Coordinates of C-alpha atoms in Angstrom, one line a residue:
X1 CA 0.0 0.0 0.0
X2 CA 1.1 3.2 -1.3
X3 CA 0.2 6.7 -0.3
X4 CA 0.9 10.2 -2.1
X5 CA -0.3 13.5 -3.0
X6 CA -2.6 14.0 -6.1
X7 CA -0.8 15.2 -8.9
X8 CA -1.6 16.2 -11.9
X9 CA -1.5 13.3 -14.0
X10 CA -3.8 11.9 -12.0
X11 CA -6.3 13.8 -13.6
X12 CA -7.6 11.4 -16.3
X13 CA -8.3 8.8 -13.9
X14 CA -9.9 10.7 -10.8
X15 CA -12.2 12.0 -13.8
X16 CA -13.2 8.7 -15.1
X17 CA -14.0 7.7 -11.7
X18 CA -16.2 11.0 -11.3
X19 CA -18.5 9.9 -14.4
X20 CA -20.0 7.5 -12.1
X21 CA -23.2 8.4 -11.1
X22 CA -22.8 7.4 -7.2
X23 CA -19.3 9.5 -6.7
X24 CA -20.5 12.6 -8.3
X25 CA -24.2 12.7 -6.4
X26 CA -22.1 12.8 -2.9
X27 CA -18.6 14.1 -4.1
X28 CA -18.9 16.0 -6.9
X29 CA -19.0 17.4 -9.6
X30 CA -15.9 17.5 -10.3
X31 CA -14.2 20.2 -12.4
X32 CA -11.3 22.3 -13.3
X33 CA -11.8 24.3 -10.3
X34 CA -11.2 21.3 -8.2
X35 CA -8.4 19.7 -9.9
X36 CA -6.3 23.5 -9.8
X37 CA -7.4 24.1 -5.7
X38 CA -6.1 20.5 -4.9
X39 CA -2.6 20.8 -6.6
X40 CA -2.1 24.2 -4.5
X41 CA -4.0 23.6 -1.7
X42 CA -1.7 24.6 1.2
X43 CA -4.0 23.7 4.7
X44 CA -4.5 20.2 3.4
X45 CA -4.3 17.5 0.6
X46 CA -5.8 15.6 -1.5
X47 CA -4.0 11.6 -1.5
X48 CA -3.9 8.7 -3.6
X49 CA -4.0 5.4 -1.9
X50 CA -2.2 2.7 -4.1
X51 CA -2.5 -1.1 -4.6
X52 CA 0.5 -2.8 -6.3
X53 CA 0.9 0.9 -8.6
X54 CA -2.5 1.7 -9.7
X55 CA -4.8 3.7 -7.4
X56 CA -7.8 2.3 -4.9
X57 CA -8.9 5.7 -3.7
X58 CA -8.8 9.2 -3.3
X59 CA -8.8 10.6 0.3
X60 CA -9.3 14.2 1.0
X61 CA -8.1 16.0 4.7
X62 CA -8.2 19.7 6.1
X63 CA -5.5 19.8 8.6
X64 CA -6.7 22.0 11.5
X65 CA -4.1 24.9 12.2
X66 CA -4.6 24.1 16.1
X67 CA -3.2 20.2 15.9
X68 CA -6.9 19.6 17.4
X69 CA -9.0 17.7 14.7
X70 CA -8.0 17.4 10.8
X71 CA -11.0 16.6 8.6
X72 CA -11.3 14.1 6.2
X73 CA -13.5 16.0 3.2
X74 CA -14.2 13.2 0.7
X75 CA -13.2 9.6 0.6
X76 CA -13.9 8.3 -2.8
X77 CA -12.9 4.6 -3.7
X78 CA -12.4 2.8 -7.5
X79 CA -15.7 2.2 -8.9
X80 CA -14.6 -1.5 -9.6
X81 CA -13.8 -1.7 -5.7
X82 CA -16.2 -0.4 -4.4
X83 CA -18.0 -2.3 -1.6
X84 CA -15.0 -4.5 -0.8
X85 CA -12.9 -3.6 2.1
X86 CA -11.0 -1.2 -0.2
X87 CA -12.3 1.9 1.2
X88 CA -11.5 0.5 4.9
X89 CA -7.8 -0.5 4.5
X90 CA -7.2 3.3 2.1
X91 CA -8.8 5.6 5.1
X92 CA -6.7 4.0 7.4
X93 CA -3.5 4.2 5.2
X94 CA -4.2 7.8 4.4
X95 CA -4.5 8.7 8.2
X96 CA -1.7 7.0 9.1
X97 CA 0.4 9.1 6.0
X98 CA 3.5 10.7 7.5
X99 CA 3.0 14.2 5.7
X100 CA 0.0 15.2 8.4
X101 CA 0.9 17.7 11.0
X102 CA 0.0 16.2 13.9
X103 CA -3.5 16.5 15.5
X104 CA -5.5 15.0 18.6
X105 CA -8.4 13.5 16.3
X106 CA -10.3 13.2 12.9
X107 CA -13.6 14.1 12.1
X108 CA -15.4 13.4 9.0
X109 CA -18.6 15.5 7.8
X110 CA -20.7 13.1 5.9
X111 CA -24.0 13.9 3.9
X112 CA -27.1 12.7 6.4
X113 CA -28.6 10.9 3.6
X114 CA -25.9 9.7 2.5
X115 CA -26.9 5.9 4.6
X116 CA -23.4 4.1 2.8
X117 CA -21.2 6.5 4.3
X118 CA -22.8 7.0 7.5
X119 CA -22.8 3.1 7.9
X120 CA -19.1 3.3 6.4
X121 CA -18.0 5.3 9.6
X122 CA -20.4 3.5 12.2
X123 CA -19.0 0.3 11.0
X124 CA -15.6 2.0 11.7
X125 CA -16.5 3.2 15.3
X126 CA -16.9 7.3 14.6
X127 CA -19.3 8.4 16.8
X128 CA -22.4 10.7 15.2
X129 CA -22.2 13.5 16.3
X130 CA -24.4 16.8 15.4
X131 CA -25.5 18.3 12.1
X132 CA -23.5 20.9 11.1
X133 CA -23.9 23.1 8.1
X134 CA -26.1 20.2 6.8
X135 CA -23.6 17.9 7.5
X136 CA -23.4 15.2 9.9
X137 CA -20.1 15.3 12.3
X138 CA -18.7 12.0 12.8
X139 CA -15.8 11.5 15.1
X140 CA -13.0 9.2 15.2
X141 CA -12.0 6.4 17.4
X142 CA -9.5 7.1 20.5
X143 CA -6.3 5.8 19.2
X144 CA -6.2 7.6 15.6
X145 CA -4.7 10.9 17.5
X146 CA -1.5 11.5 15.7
X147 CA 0.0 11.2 12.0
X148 CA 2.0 7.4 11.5
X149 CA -0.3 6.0 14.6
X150 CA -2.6 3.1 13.3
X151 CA -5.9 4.9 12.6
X152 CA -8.9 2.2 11.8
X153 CA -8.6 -1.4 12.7
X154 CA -9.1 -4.0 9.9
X155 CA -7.0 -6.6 8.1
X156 CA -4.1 -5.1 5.5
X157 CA -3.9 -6.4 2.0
X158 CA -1.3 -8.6 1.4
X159 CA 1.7 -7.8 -0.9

C-alpha cells in the first residue's frame, strides 16, 4: 500500500471515476476548479492510496491549524472496488500518511442521507455527532490521534 499527493496526472483517472453516477451525487461534480485548488491547496491535501501501482482511492483531509481535529473532506474509492474492504484499509493508510501535522483526532462530515457512508463510519467506530452546516459530524475512534499512529482497525492487504 502506497500513499501520495494528487498530482496532476492523475487527472484522467480521478475524472473517469467522477462519471460514475454514485461518486459525483455525494462528491462531486468534479471540475477544473477542483483539480487546480487541490494541486495548491496549502491547509491540506488531496491523497492517492495505491494497490501494487495503480490507485484504490482518493482521500481528501483539512489539517486543522490548532493540531486539534483534521477533517477528512471526501473519501472516494475505484468504482470496480467499491464495496469490498477497499475503502477500509485506504482511510486507514491515508490517516496513518507521514506528511499530516500532527493532531489530537479526525472528524469526517458526511451527507445525512448519505446511509453508505454513515454506515461506512459507524462500521468504523466514529461516533455521530451533530448536524452541522447540513452535515453530519462523525468523530474518530480514540487511538487515531496522531500522524504514523494506526488509525482504523481491519485486516491489511497482502503484498
Amino acid at each position: 500500500m502506497a500513499v501520495r499527493r494528487y498530482a496532476r496526472p492523475d487527472e484522467p483517472w480521478v475524472r473517469a471515476w467522477f462519471r460514475d453516477p454514485e461518486l459525483d451525487r455525494w462528491l462531486g461534480p468534479l471540475d477544473d476548479n477542483w483539480c487546480a485548488h487541490v494541486e495548491t491547496e496549502t491547509t491540506g491535501v488531496q491523497l492517492v492510496v495505491e494497490h501494487e501501482g495503480r490507485p484504490i482511492a482518493l482521500v481528501g483531509v483539512e489539517w486543522d491549524p490548532l493540531g486539534d481535529r483534521h477533517a477528512v473532506t471526501d473519501v472516494a474509492v475505484d468504482p470496480s472496488r467499491r464495496r469490498s474492504g477497499v475503502g477500509r484499509v485506504a482511510l486507514d493508510a491515508a490517516l496513518a500518511w507521514s506528511g499530516h501535522p500532527a493532531a489530537t483526532g479526525w472528524v469526517a462530515f458526511v451527507d445525512p442521507d448519505n446511509a453508505v457512508a454513515l454506515g461506512f463510519f459507524d462500521a468504523l467506530a466514529w461516533t455521530a455527532g451533530a448536524v452541522d452546516d447540513g452535515l453530519r459530524c462523525m468523530t474518530s475512534p480514540a487511538g487515531c490521534a496522531h500522524r504514523g499512529v494506526r488509525a482504523v482497525a481491519g485486516p491489511r492487504p497482502r503484498g
